Tab-separated table of C-alpha atoms and ligand atoms in Angstrom:
chain	number	residue	atom	x	y	z
F	1	MET	CA	28.221	-18.379	-5.463
F	2	ALA	CA	25.057	-16.434	-4.652
F	3	GLU	CA	26.173	-14.551	-1.579
F	4	ILE	CA	25.997	-10.820	-0.961
F	5	THR	CA	29.431	-9.460	-1.812
F	6	ARG	CA	28.887	-5.719	-1.438
F	7	ILE	CA	26.214	-3.206	-0.358
F	8	ASP	CA	26.186	0.472	-1.355
F	9	LEU	CA	23.813	2.949	0.257
F	10	TRP	CA	23.117	6.565	-0.666
F	11	GLN	CA	20.503	9.259	-0.222
F	12	ALA	CA	17.885	9.493	-2.990
F	13	LEU	CA	14.532	11.326	-3.383
F	14	ASP	CA	11.003	9.955	-3.247
F	15	SER	CA	8.055	11.168	-5.356
F	16	ARG	CA	7.352	14.027	-2.918
F	17	GLY	CA	10.950	15.194	-3.302
F	18	THR	CA	11.791	14.042	0.220
F	19	PRO	CA	15.093	12.287	0.968
F	20	THR	CA	15.012	8.525	1.206
F	21	VAL	CA	17.483	5.645	1.046
F	22	ALA	CA	18.700	3.809	-2.043
F	23	ALA	CA	20.488	0.482	-1.667
F	24	ARG	CA	22.517	-1.384	-4.268
F	25	VAL	CA	23.267	-4.966	-3.415
F	26	HIS	CA	25.902	-6.950	-5.285
F	27	ILE	CA	25.783	-10.699	-5.596
F	28	GLY	CA	29.022	-11.499	-7.400
F	29	SER	CA	28.904	-9.693	-10.730
F	30	HIS	CA	25.153	-9.028	-10.479
F	31	ALA	CA	23.781	-5.938	-8.754
F	32	ALA	CA	20.331	-4.381	-8.255
F	33	THR	CA	19.035	-1.205	-6.664
F	34	ALA	CA	15.943	-0.557	-4.539
F	35	ILE	CA	14.746	2.715	-3.016
F	36	ALA	CA	12.671	2.849	0.172
F	37	PRO	CA	9.182	4.376	-0.186
F	38	SER	CA	7.688	6.447	2.627
F	39	GLY	CA	4.198	7.305	3.871
F	40	ALA	CA	2.477	10.542	4.901
F	41	SER	CA	-0.343	8.958	6.885
F	42	THR	CA	1.951	6.626	8.770
F	43	GLY	CA	0.682	4.495	11.626
F	44	SER	CA	2.362	4.352	15.017
F	45	HIS	CA	2.983	0.594	14.805
F	46	GLU	CA	4.963	0.573	11.591
F	47	ALA	CA	8.753	0.364	11.186
F	48	LEU	CA	10.153	3.866	11.636
F	49	PHE	CA	11.676	6.074	9.001
F	50	LEU	CA	14.469	7.746	10.977
F	51	ARG	CA	15.745	11.070	9.702
F	52	ASP	CA	18.923	12.854	10.740
F	53	GLY	CA	17.185	15.937	12.168
F	54	LYS	CA	20.118	18.186	11.281
F	55	THR	CA	20.393	21.012	8.766
F	56	SER	CA	20.426	18.939	5.557
F	57	PHE	CA	16.989	19.103	3.886
F	58	ASP	CA	15.710	20.881	7.003
F	59	GLY	CA	16.241	17.793	9.119
F	60	LEU	CA	14.820	15.325	6.597
F	61	GLY	CA	18.220	14.116	5.371
F	62	VAL	CA	19.306	10.502	5.916
F	63	THR	CA	23.045	10.621	5.206
F	64	ASP	CA	24.038	10.273	8.875
F	65	ALA	CA	21.730	7.272	9.288
F	66	ILE	CA	23.305	5.720	6.206
F	67	ALA	CA	26.855	6.318	7.483
F	68	THR	CA	26.094	4.741	10.864
F	69	PHE	CA	24.342	1.756	9.296
F	70	THR	CA	27.134	1.220	6.786
F	71	LYS	CA	29.682	1.129	9.584
F	72	GLU	CA	27.770	-0.841	12.206
F	73	VAL	CA	25.488	-3.264	10.334
F	74	VAL	CA	26.486	-3.728	6.701
F	75	PRO	CA	29.643	-5.823	7.380
F	76	ALA	CA	27.474	-8.498	9.062
F	77	LEU	CA	25.315	-8.814	5.932
F	78	ILE	CA	28.168	-9.636	3.572
F	79	GLY	CA	28.245	-13.357	2.829
F	80	ILE	CA	24.531	-14.020	3.421
F	81	THR	CA	22.973	-16.048	0.597
F	82	GLY	CA	20.872	-13.837	-1.694
F	83	ASN	CA	17.681	-15.876	-1.498
F	84	ASP	CA	17.934	-16.546	2.224
F	85	PHE	CA	15.469	-13.808	3.153
F	86	PHE	CA	15.102	-15.327	6.613
F	87	GLU	CA	18.803	-15.128	7.453
F	88	LEU	CA	18.985	-11.557	6.187
F	89	ASP	CA	16.021	-10.617	8.384
F	90	ARG	CA	17.448	-12.483	11.383
F	91	THR	CA	20.810	-10.764	11.077
F	92	LEU	CA	19.237	-7.314	10.695
F	93	ARG	CA	17.045	-7.923	13.746
F	94	SER	CA	20.047	-9.030	15.795
F	95	PHE	CA	21.116	-5.363	15.599
F	96	ASP	CA	17.641	-3.949	16.322
F	97	SER	CA	14.949	-6.211	17.729
F	98	THR	CA	12.454	-3.465	18.626
F	99	PRO	CA	9.031	-3.877	16.944
F	100	THR	CA	9.257	-0.533	15.141
F	101	GLN	CA	12.998	-0.821	14.458
F	102	SER	CA	13.590	2.239	16.563
F	103	ARG	CA	17.396	1.957	16.603
F	104	TYR	CA	18.208	2.188	12.889
F	105	GLY	CA	14.730	2.530	11.383
F	106	GLY	CA	13.129	0.261	8.789
F	107	HIS	CA	13.969	2.408	5.762
F	108	ILE	CA	17.524	1.104	5.293
F	109	PRO	CA	16.697	-2.589	5.975
F	110	VAL	CA	13.738	-2.508	3.597
F	111	ALA	CA	15.828	-1.036	0.777
F	112	ILE	CA	18.619	-3.580	1.341
F	113	THR	CA	16.314	-6.600	1.522
F	114	LEU	CA	14.424	-5.552	-1.620
F	115	ALA	CA	17.656	-4.932	-3.536
F	116	THR	CA	18.952	-8.341	-2.402
F	117	TRP	CA	15.848	-10.024	-3.817
F	118	LEU	CA	16.226	-8.182	-7.135
F	119	ALA	CA	19.959	-8.907	-7.371
F	120	TYR	CA	19.322	-12.567	-6.613
F	121	ALA	CA	16.710	-12.738	-9.413
F	122	LYS	CA	19.308	-11.335	-11.821
F	123	ARG	CA	21.907	-13.793	-10.594
F	124	ALA	CA	19.461	-16.716	-10.994
F	125	HIS	CA	18.337	-15.405	-14.423
F	126	VAL	CA	14.667	-15.427	-13.425
F	127	GLN	CA	12.022	-12.721	-13.119
F	128	PRO	CA	11.712	-11.087	-9.674
F	129	TYR	CA	8.140	-12.358	-9.263
F	130	GLU	CA	9.342	-15.932	-9.745
F	131	VAL	CA	11.685	-15.656	-6.749
F	132	ILE	CA	8.784	-14.398	-4.614
F	133	ALA	CA	6.450	-17.173	-5.833
F	134	GLN	CA	8.993	-19.764	-4.799
F	135	HIS	CA	9.554	-18.175	-1.400
F	136	VAL	CA	5.836	-17.852	-0.647
F	137	GLY	CA	4.897	-21.173	-2.233
F	138	ALA	CA	2.284	-19.344	-4.272
F	139	LYS	CA	1.071	-19.533	-7.818
F	140	SER	CA	1.896	-16.247	-9.549
F	141	SER	CA	-1.134	-14.265	-10.685
F	142	LEU	CA	-1.691	-10.670	-11.674
F	143	PRO	CA	-3.385	-8.642	-8.949
F	144	LEU	CA	-6.726	-6.914	-9.291
F	145	PRO	CA	-5.984	-3.183	-8.941
F	146	MET	CA	-7.740	-0.683	-6.696
F	147	ILE	CA	-6.965	2.701	-8.234
F	148	ASN	CA	-7.255	6.137	-6.691
F	149	ILE	CA	-9.731	8.503	-8.345
F	150	PHE	CA	-10.190	11.236	-5.711
F	151	SER	CA	-7.830	12.136	-2.868
F	152	GLY	CA	-8.242	13.939	0.420
F	153	GLY	CA	-6.738	13.750	3.888
F	154	ALA	CA	-2.959	13.848	4.271
F	155	HIS	CA	-2.466	13.354	0.519
F	156	ALA	CA	-4.385	16.415	-0.644
F	157	GLY	CA	-4.177	19.239	1.884
F	158	ARG	CA	-7.233	17.810	3.691
F	159	ALA	CA	-9.554	18.826	0.845
F	160	ILE	CA	-11.970	16.278	2.311
F	161	ASP	CA	-11.560	14.034	5.370
F	162	LEU	CA	-11.388	10.730	3.479
F	163	GLN	CA	-7.919	9.917	2.204
F	164	ASP	CA	-8.744	7.882	-0.908
F	165	ILE	CA	-11.782	7.129	-2.988
F	166	LEU	CA	-10.703	4.368	-5.353
F	167	ALA	CA	-12.268	2.287	-8.097
F	168	ILE	CA	-11.899	-1.477	-8.609
F	169	PRO	CA	-12.588	-2.983	-12.058
F	170	THR	CA	-14.272	-5.966	-10.422
F	171	LEU	CA	-15.642	-7.614	-13.553
F	172	ALA	CA	-12.780	-6.899	-15.941
F	173	SER	CA	-11.452	-10.050	-17.498
F	174	THR	CA	-7.910	-8.860	-18.133
F	175	PHE	CA	-5.542	-6.445	-16.468
F	176	GLN	CA	-5.506	-4.201	-19.566
F	177	GLU	CA	-9.278	-4.029	-19.635
F	178	GLY	CA	-9.398	-3.182	-15.934
F	179	LEU	CA	-6.887	-0.382	-16.337
F	180	GLU	CA	-8.800	1.105	-19.241
F	181	TRP	CA	-12.058	1.008	-17.270
F	182	ILE	CA	-10.463	2.939	-14.435
F	183	TRP	CA	-8.974	5.426	-16.884
F	184	LYS	CA	-12.504	6.030	-18.202
F	185	ILE	CA	-13.893	6.491	-14.705
F	186	ARG	CA	-11.181	9.034	-13.934
F	187	GLU	CA	-11.952	10.919	-17.158
F	188	GLU	CA	-15.644	11.039	-16.221
F	189	ALA	CA	-14.814	12.155	-12.686
F	190	LYS	CA	-12.642	14.894	-14.185
F	191	LYS	CA	-15.561	16.178	-16.295
F	192	ILE	CA	-17.869	16.321	-13.276
F	193	LEU	CA	-15.246	18.083	-11.185
F	194	ALA	CA	-14.483	20.580	-13.970
F	195	LYS	CA	-18.218	21.392	-14.197
F	196	LYS	CA	-18.188	22.111	-10.483
F	197	GLY	CA	-15.451	24.671	-11.190
F	198	PHE	CA	-12.378	22.812	-9.893
F	199	ASP	CA	-8.946	22.826	-11.499
F	200	VAL	CA	-8.550	19.243	-12.722
F	201	SER	CA	-4.954	19.710	-13.850
F	202	LEU	CA	-3.785	19.697	-10.232
F	203	VAL	CA	-3.247	16.277	-8.726
F	204	ALA	CA	-2.687	14.973	-5.198
F	205	ASP	CA	0.327	13.025	-3.868
F	206	GLU	CA	-0.767	9.778	-5.496
F	207	GLY	CA	-1.977	11.398	-8.732
F	208	GLY	CA	-5.658	11.505	-7.744
F	209	LEU	CA	-8.071	14.317	-8.499
F	210	THR	CA	-8.890	16.572	-5.607
F	211	GLY	CA	-10.800	19.683	-4.558
F	212	LYS	CA	-12.512	21.178	-1.519
F	213	LEU	CA	-15.935	19.609	-1.899
F	214	SER	CA	-18.687	20.055	0.688
F	215	GLY	CA	-17.600	16.833	2.381
F	216	ASP	CA	-16.776	13.159	1.976
F	217	GLU	CA	-20.166	12.131	0.684
F	218	GLU	CA	-20.077	14.557	-2.239
F	219	ALA	CA	-16.763	13.007	-3.304
F	220	ILE	CA	-18.122	9.448	-3.039
F	221	ALA	CA	-21.192	10.464	-5.055
F	222	LEU	CA	-18.886	12.008	-7.651
F	223	VAL	CA	-16.997	8.735	-8.128
F	224	ALA	CA	-20.276	6.764	-8.178
F	225	ASP	CA	-21.571	9.119	-10.908
F	226	ALA	CA	-18.318	8.752	-12.823
F	227	ILE	CA	-18.724	4.945	-12.789
F	228	GLU	CA	-22.261	5.369	-14.107
F	229	ASN	CA	-21.213	7.870	-16.793
F	230	ALA	CA	-18.460	5.485	-17.887
F	231	LYS	CA	-21.238	2.886	-18.326
F	232	LEU	CA	-19.534	0.598	-15.856
F	233	THR	CA	-22.293	0.278	-13.260
F	234	GLY	CA	-22.096	-3.195	-11.727
F	235	LYS	CA	-18.739	-3.824	-13.411
F	236	ALA	CA	-16.585	-1.485	-11.330
F	237	HIS	CA	-16.966	-0.707	-7.643
F	238	ILE	CA	-15.708	1.756	-5.057
F	239	ALA	CA	-13.097	1.244	-2.340
F	240	LEU	CA	-12.484	3.767	0.437
F	241	ASP	CA	-9.356	4.400	2.450
F	242	ILE	CA	-10.781	6.328	5.369
F	243	ALA	CA	-7.365	6.497	7.093
F	244	ALA	CA	-9.314	7.007	10.319
F	245	SER	CA	-6.221	7.246	12.554
F	246	GLN	CA	-5.725	10.693	11.017
F	247	LEU	CA	-9.170	11.836	12.195
F	248	PHE	CA	-9.124	10.450	15.733
F	249	ASP	CA	-8.216	12.641	18.724
F	250	GLY	CA	-8.024	9.695	21.128
F	251	LYS	CA	-11.696	9.932	22.037
F	252	ASN	CA	-13.648	11.216	19.056
F	253	TYR	CA	-13.433	11.417	15.297
F	254	VAL	CA	-13.315	14.974	13.986
F	255	VAL	CA	-14.882	15.280	10.524
F	256	HIS	CA	-16.353	18.089	8.441
F	257	GLU	CA	-19.805	18.460	6.931
F	258	SER	CA	-20.377	21.555	4.749
F	259	GLY	CA	-17.473	23.313	6.435
F	260	ALA	CA	-18.679	22.641	9.981
F	261	GLU	CA	-16.696	20.470	12.377
F	262	VAL	CA	-18.541	17.402	13.633
F	263	ARG	CA	-17.338	15.153	16.485
F	264	LEU	CA	-18.370	11.527	16.434
F	265	ASP	CA	-17.782	8.676	18.856
F	266	SER	CA	-16.608	5.296	17.504
F	267	THR	CA	-20.114	3.896	17.006
F	268	SER	CA	-21.394	6.970	15.162
F	269	PHE	CA	-18.249	7.162	13.056
F	270	VAL	CA	-18.574	3.563	11.838
F	271	ALA	CA	-22.332	4.092	11.379
F	272	ARG	CA	-21.543	7.081	9.135
F	273	TRP	CA	-19.671	4.984	6.572
F	274	ARG	CA	-21.962	2.041	7.103
F	275	GLY	CA	-24.650	4.324	5.673
F	276	TRP	CA	-22.475	4.999	2.637
F	277	ILE	CA	-22.035	1.300	1.862
F	278	THR	CA	-25.774	0.877	1.596
F	279	GLU	CA	-26.111	3.966	-0.621
F	280	TYR	CA	-23.121	3.591	-2.975
F	281	PRO	CA	-21.381	0.629	-4.689
F	282	ILE	CA	-18.660	0.412	-2.034
F	283	ILE	CA	-17.089	-3.015	-1.590
F	284	SER	CA	-13.912	-2.294	0.364
F	285	VAL	CA	-13.260	-0.057	3.382
F	286	GLU	CA	-9.722	0.479	4.653
F	287	ASP	CA	-8.947	1.773	8.141
F	288	GLY	CA	-12.597	2.427	8.955
F	289	ALA	CA	-11.529	3.031	12.568
F	290	ALA	CA	-8.334	4.433	14.106
F	291	GLU	CA	-5.404	2.059	14.653
F	292	ASP	CA	-5.962	1.597	18.415
F	293	ASP	CA	-9.699	2.259	18.643
F	294	GLU	CA	-10.810	-1.149	19.921
F	295	GLU	CA	-14.456	-0.134	20.014
F	296	GLY	CA	-14.374	1.027	16.399
F	297	TRP	CA	-12.724	-2.180	15.200
F	298	SER	CA	-15.188	-4.275	17.137
F	299	GLU	CA	-18.044	-2.342	15.435
F	300	GLN	CA	-16.506	-3.058	12.046
F	301	SER	CA	-16.328	-6.780	12.721
F	302	GLN	CA	-20.092	-6.869	12.072
F	303	LEU	CA	-19.505	-5.764	8.492
F	304	THR	CA	-17.063	-8.447	7.366
F	305	SER	CA	-19.763	-10.317	5.469
F	306	GLN	CA	-20.765	-7.156	3.581
F	307	VAL	CA	-17.504	-5.530	2.534
F	308	GLN	CA	-13.782	-6.099	2.429
F	309	VAL	CA	-12.828	-4.736	5.862
F	310	LEU	CA	-9.206	-3.836	5.292
F	311	GLY	CA	-6.589	-3.012	7.911
F	312	ASP	CA	-3.621	-0.757	7.153
F	313	ASP	CA	-2.420	1.282	10.187
F	314	ARG	CA	-4.132	-1.249	12.449
F	315	TYR	CA	-1.799	-4.111	11.448
F	316	ALA	CA	1.107	-2.151	9.946
F	317	THR	CA	2.140	-5.334	8.051
F	318	GLN	CA	3.305	-6.760	11.417
F	319	LEU	CA	2.727	-10.477	11.959
F	320	ASN	CA	1.869	-10.240	15.661
F	321	ARG	CA	-0.630	-7.426	15.076
F	322	LEU	CA	-2.273	-9.363	12.246
F	323	ARG	CA	-2.591	-12.391	14.546
F	324	LEU	CA	-4.435	-10.286	17.116
F	325	GLY	CA	-6.842	-9.119	14.405
F	326	ILE	CA	-7.417	-12.651	13.144
F	327	GLY	CA	-8.094	-13.782	16.701
F	328	LYS	CA	-10.787	-11.142	17.085
F	329	SER	CA	-12.261	-11.706	13.581
F	330	GLU	CA	-12.458	-7.937	13.341
F	331	ALA	CA	-11.560	-7.697	9.633
F	332	ASN	CA	-11.106	-9.923	6.597
F	333	SER	CA	-8.187	-8.363	4.779
F	334	ILE	CA	-4.849	-6.641	5.248
F	335	LEU	CA	-2.731	-4.118	3.392
F	336	ILE	CA	0.849	-5.301	2.821
F	337	LYS	CA	3.430	-2.510	2.695
F	338	PRO	CA	7.033	-3.785	2.817
F	339	ASN	CA	8.353	-0.655	4.508
F	340	GLN	CA	5.825	-0.977	7.341
F	341	ALA	CA	7.273	-4.407	8.099
F	342	GLY	CA	10.850	-3.163	7.727
F	343	THR	CA	12.170	-6.135	5.748
F	344	LEU	CA	10.968	-8.135	2.770
F	345	PHE	CA	10.953	-11.351	4.802
F	346	ALA	CA	8.722	-9.813	7.486
F	347	ALA	CA	6.283	-8.464	4.883
F	348	LEU	CA	6.046	-11.859	3.172
F	349	SER	CA	5.573	-13.648	6.500
F	350	THR	CA	2.618	-11.395	7.285
F	351	LEU	CA	1.179	-11.945	3.815
F	352	LYS	CA	1.509	-15.732	4.132
F	353	GLU	CA	-0.204	-15.725	7.522
F	354	ALA	CA	-3.098	-13.670	6.138
F	355	LYS	CA	-3.530	-16.020	3.200
F	356	ALA	CA	-3.370	-19.060	5.486
F	357	HIS	CA	-6.386	-17.611	7.329
F	358	ARG	CA	-8.179	-16.771	4.082
F	359	TRP	CA	-7.861	-13.054	4.568
F	360	ASN	CA	-7.575	-10.998	1.391
F	361	THR	CA	-4.203	-9.352	0.848
F	362	VAL	CA	-3.674	-6.018	-0.897
F	363	VAL	CA	-0.046	-5.185	-1.687
F	364	SER	CA	0.372	-1.413	-1.470
F	365	ALA	CA	2.678	1.420	-2.504
F	366	ARG	CA	3.179	4.499	-0.295
F	367	SER	CA	2.162	8.083	-0.940
F	368	GLY	CA	5.865	8.907	-1.178
F	369	ASP	CA	6.955	6.284	-3.684
F	370	THR	CA	9.559	5.877	-6.407
F	371	GLU	CA	9.917	5.111	-10.097
F	372	GLU	CA	10.721	1.474	-9.325
F	373	SER	CA	8.376	-1.345	-10.286
F	374	TRP	CA	9.226	-4.176	-7.852
F	375	LEU	CA	5.882	-3.810	-6.080
F	376	ALA	CA	4.187	-5.252	-9.186
F	377	ASP	CA	6.433	-8.333	-9.005
F	378	LEU	CA	5.820	-8.635	-5.288
F	379	ALA	CA	2.043	-8.634	-5.752
F	380	THR	CA	2.208	-11.023	-8.713
F	381	GLY	CA	4.665	-13.542	-7.292
F	382	SER	CA	2.955	-13.714	-3.909
F	383	GLY	CA	-0.445	-14.264	-5.549
F	384	ALA	CA	-1.636	-11.459	-3.261
F	385	GLY	CA	-4.842	-11.019	-5.256
F	386	GLN	CA	-4.967	-7.215	-5.128
F	387	ILE	CA	-2.707	-4.185	-5.494
F	388	LYS	CA	-3.077	-0.520	-4.525
F	389	VAL	CA	-0.671	1.938	-6.098
F	390	GLY	CA	-2.496	5.279	-6.304
F	391	SER	CA	-3.817	6.815	-9.509
F	392	THR	CA	-3.290	6.013	-13.187
F	393	HIS	CA	-1.216	9.222	-13.274
F	394	ARG	CA	2.379	10.078	-12.330
F	395	SER	CA	5.380	7.949	-13.199
F	396	GLU	CA	5.951	6.498	-9.732
F	397	ARG	CA	2.454	4.977	-10.143
F	398	THR	CA	2.620	4.050	-13.848
F	399	SER	CA	5.933	2.218	-13.326
F	400	LYS	CA	3.915	-0.397	-11.422
F	401	TRP	CA	0.999	-0.457	-13.894
F	402	ASN	CA	3.411	-0.693	-16.814
F	403	ARG	CA	5.250	-3.600	-15.228
F	404	LEU	CA	1.920	-5.395	-14.699
F	405	LEU	CA	1.068	-4.736	-18.347
F	406	GLU	CA	4.400	-6.288	-19.289
F	407	LEU	CA	3.666	-9.360	-17.155
F	408	SER	CA	0.198	-9.529	-18.648
F	409	HIS	CA	1.752	-9.424	-22.122
F	410	ASP	CA	4.023	-12.265	-20.995
F	411	ARG	CA	0.881	-14.245	-20.153
F	412	VAL	CA	1.204	-14.422	-16.397
F	413	THR	CA	-2.131	-15.773	-15.089
F	414	PRO	CA	-4.700	-12.978	-14.770
F	415	PHE	CA	-6.409	-12.110	-11.509
F	416	ASN	CA	-9.437	-13.964	-10.291
F	417	THR	CA	-12.039	-11.499	-9.066
F	418	GLU	CA	-14.492	-14.233	-8.256
F	419	ARG	CA	-12.238	-15.517	-5.550
F	420	ALA	CA	-11.290	-12.203	-3.997
F	421	LEU	CA	-14.310	-9.953	-4.055
F	422	ASN	CA	-17.292	-11.612	-5.663
F	423	ARG	CA	-19.104	-12.110	-2.367
F	424	PHE	CA	-19.240	-8.344	-1.815
F	425	ILE	CA	-20.615	-7.384	-5.238
K	501	PGA	P1	0.597	6.597	3.131
K	501	PGA	O1	-0.831	6.336	2.507
K	501	PGA	O2	1.602	5.962	2.245
K	501	PGA	O3	0.701	8.082	3.178
K	501	PGA	O4	0.570	5.975	4.502
K	501	PGA	C1	-1.204	5.129	1.946
K	501	PGA	C2	-2.307	4.484	2.729
K	501	PGA	O5	-2.731	4.989	3.783
K	501	PGA	O6	-2.788	3.429	2.327
K	502	ZN	ZN1	-4.297	3.331	4.148
């Protein structure tokens, strides 16, 4: 018997110390736990994280939400087969069919569906990634990592406007080698930043370095110099997460140059980072326009042959939003965050659709994450190609890297950079 026999829910903490939901799902005598991650630069199209808004944790508590869900929804989930992700999703949506799961939020469903997957893997005596590979119909392979070096935006007190400047070990031949290259780049970036007088012991939400530099370009140049100093020019490249929704006031983008506020329309904003991709070894740009800025996304569509144009807030891991993007050919890749979709099944459906249209897929953690490592199995089993977890620092990040190192040790097929990013190098 592989049916769900019991579900326990309780309030836990994420890596920012903010309350979140933990779910333990029992399948007969096997049980597994999963904790919902949560974002800081959340998009308006993603599944909601509903908080109680009462006195507990100054309104951030989730115990009321858990009590309501346990009473109203959980009984209907008992008896569903552990690997029937579709039926679990269908049943959950029969209680809340709104696109952003506005009735109960996506935080409880995502924790339950992830824990069900992990409990089922235990029950079937297989690795979690193997269950995902079978569901997706993919060949498991380790993902190529994009790793945060310097943080700004909502993850670092707005030290700079850009949210993430990341490095990708594009020409590494193994996962271990790639991780060591990025470690070197971070060390070199640290030296440069220390010389500029910044405190390099302080890290941002995702473990990245940070500091109030003169503006975004100084930070990009710093990471480019770090790649050069690490003697990895041409072997490692830069990815940006501009997180442009955070900078858009509905009409203009508000950015800062040497302390002064600058307002740019969509065309000038895209032109600004278009200039950077010709100047620096940037091969991937995430959320280069705000989530609903049609003009900005249409501008970006001209760059899909030059860089990985990656959508996060724009698609919010939602199948129908991805389909709109594919129809407009406005990008060539999508971030996959399970909690944006609200259930594991929904996240995997979006990933499969992207792959079917030859879009690159980047499985991603959140800025408020947890010590769990299932994201590594999700990226590996789905053959996503890429993963984004944050820095090499902090345990909620290293849990994923360490799991990938374990899978690498177990000889899971390594990533294939050629396929994913070669055309942009
Ligand atoms: P978030 O940031 O988890 O705060 O949304 C991650 C991202 O924007 O990719
Ligand atoms: Zn993002």
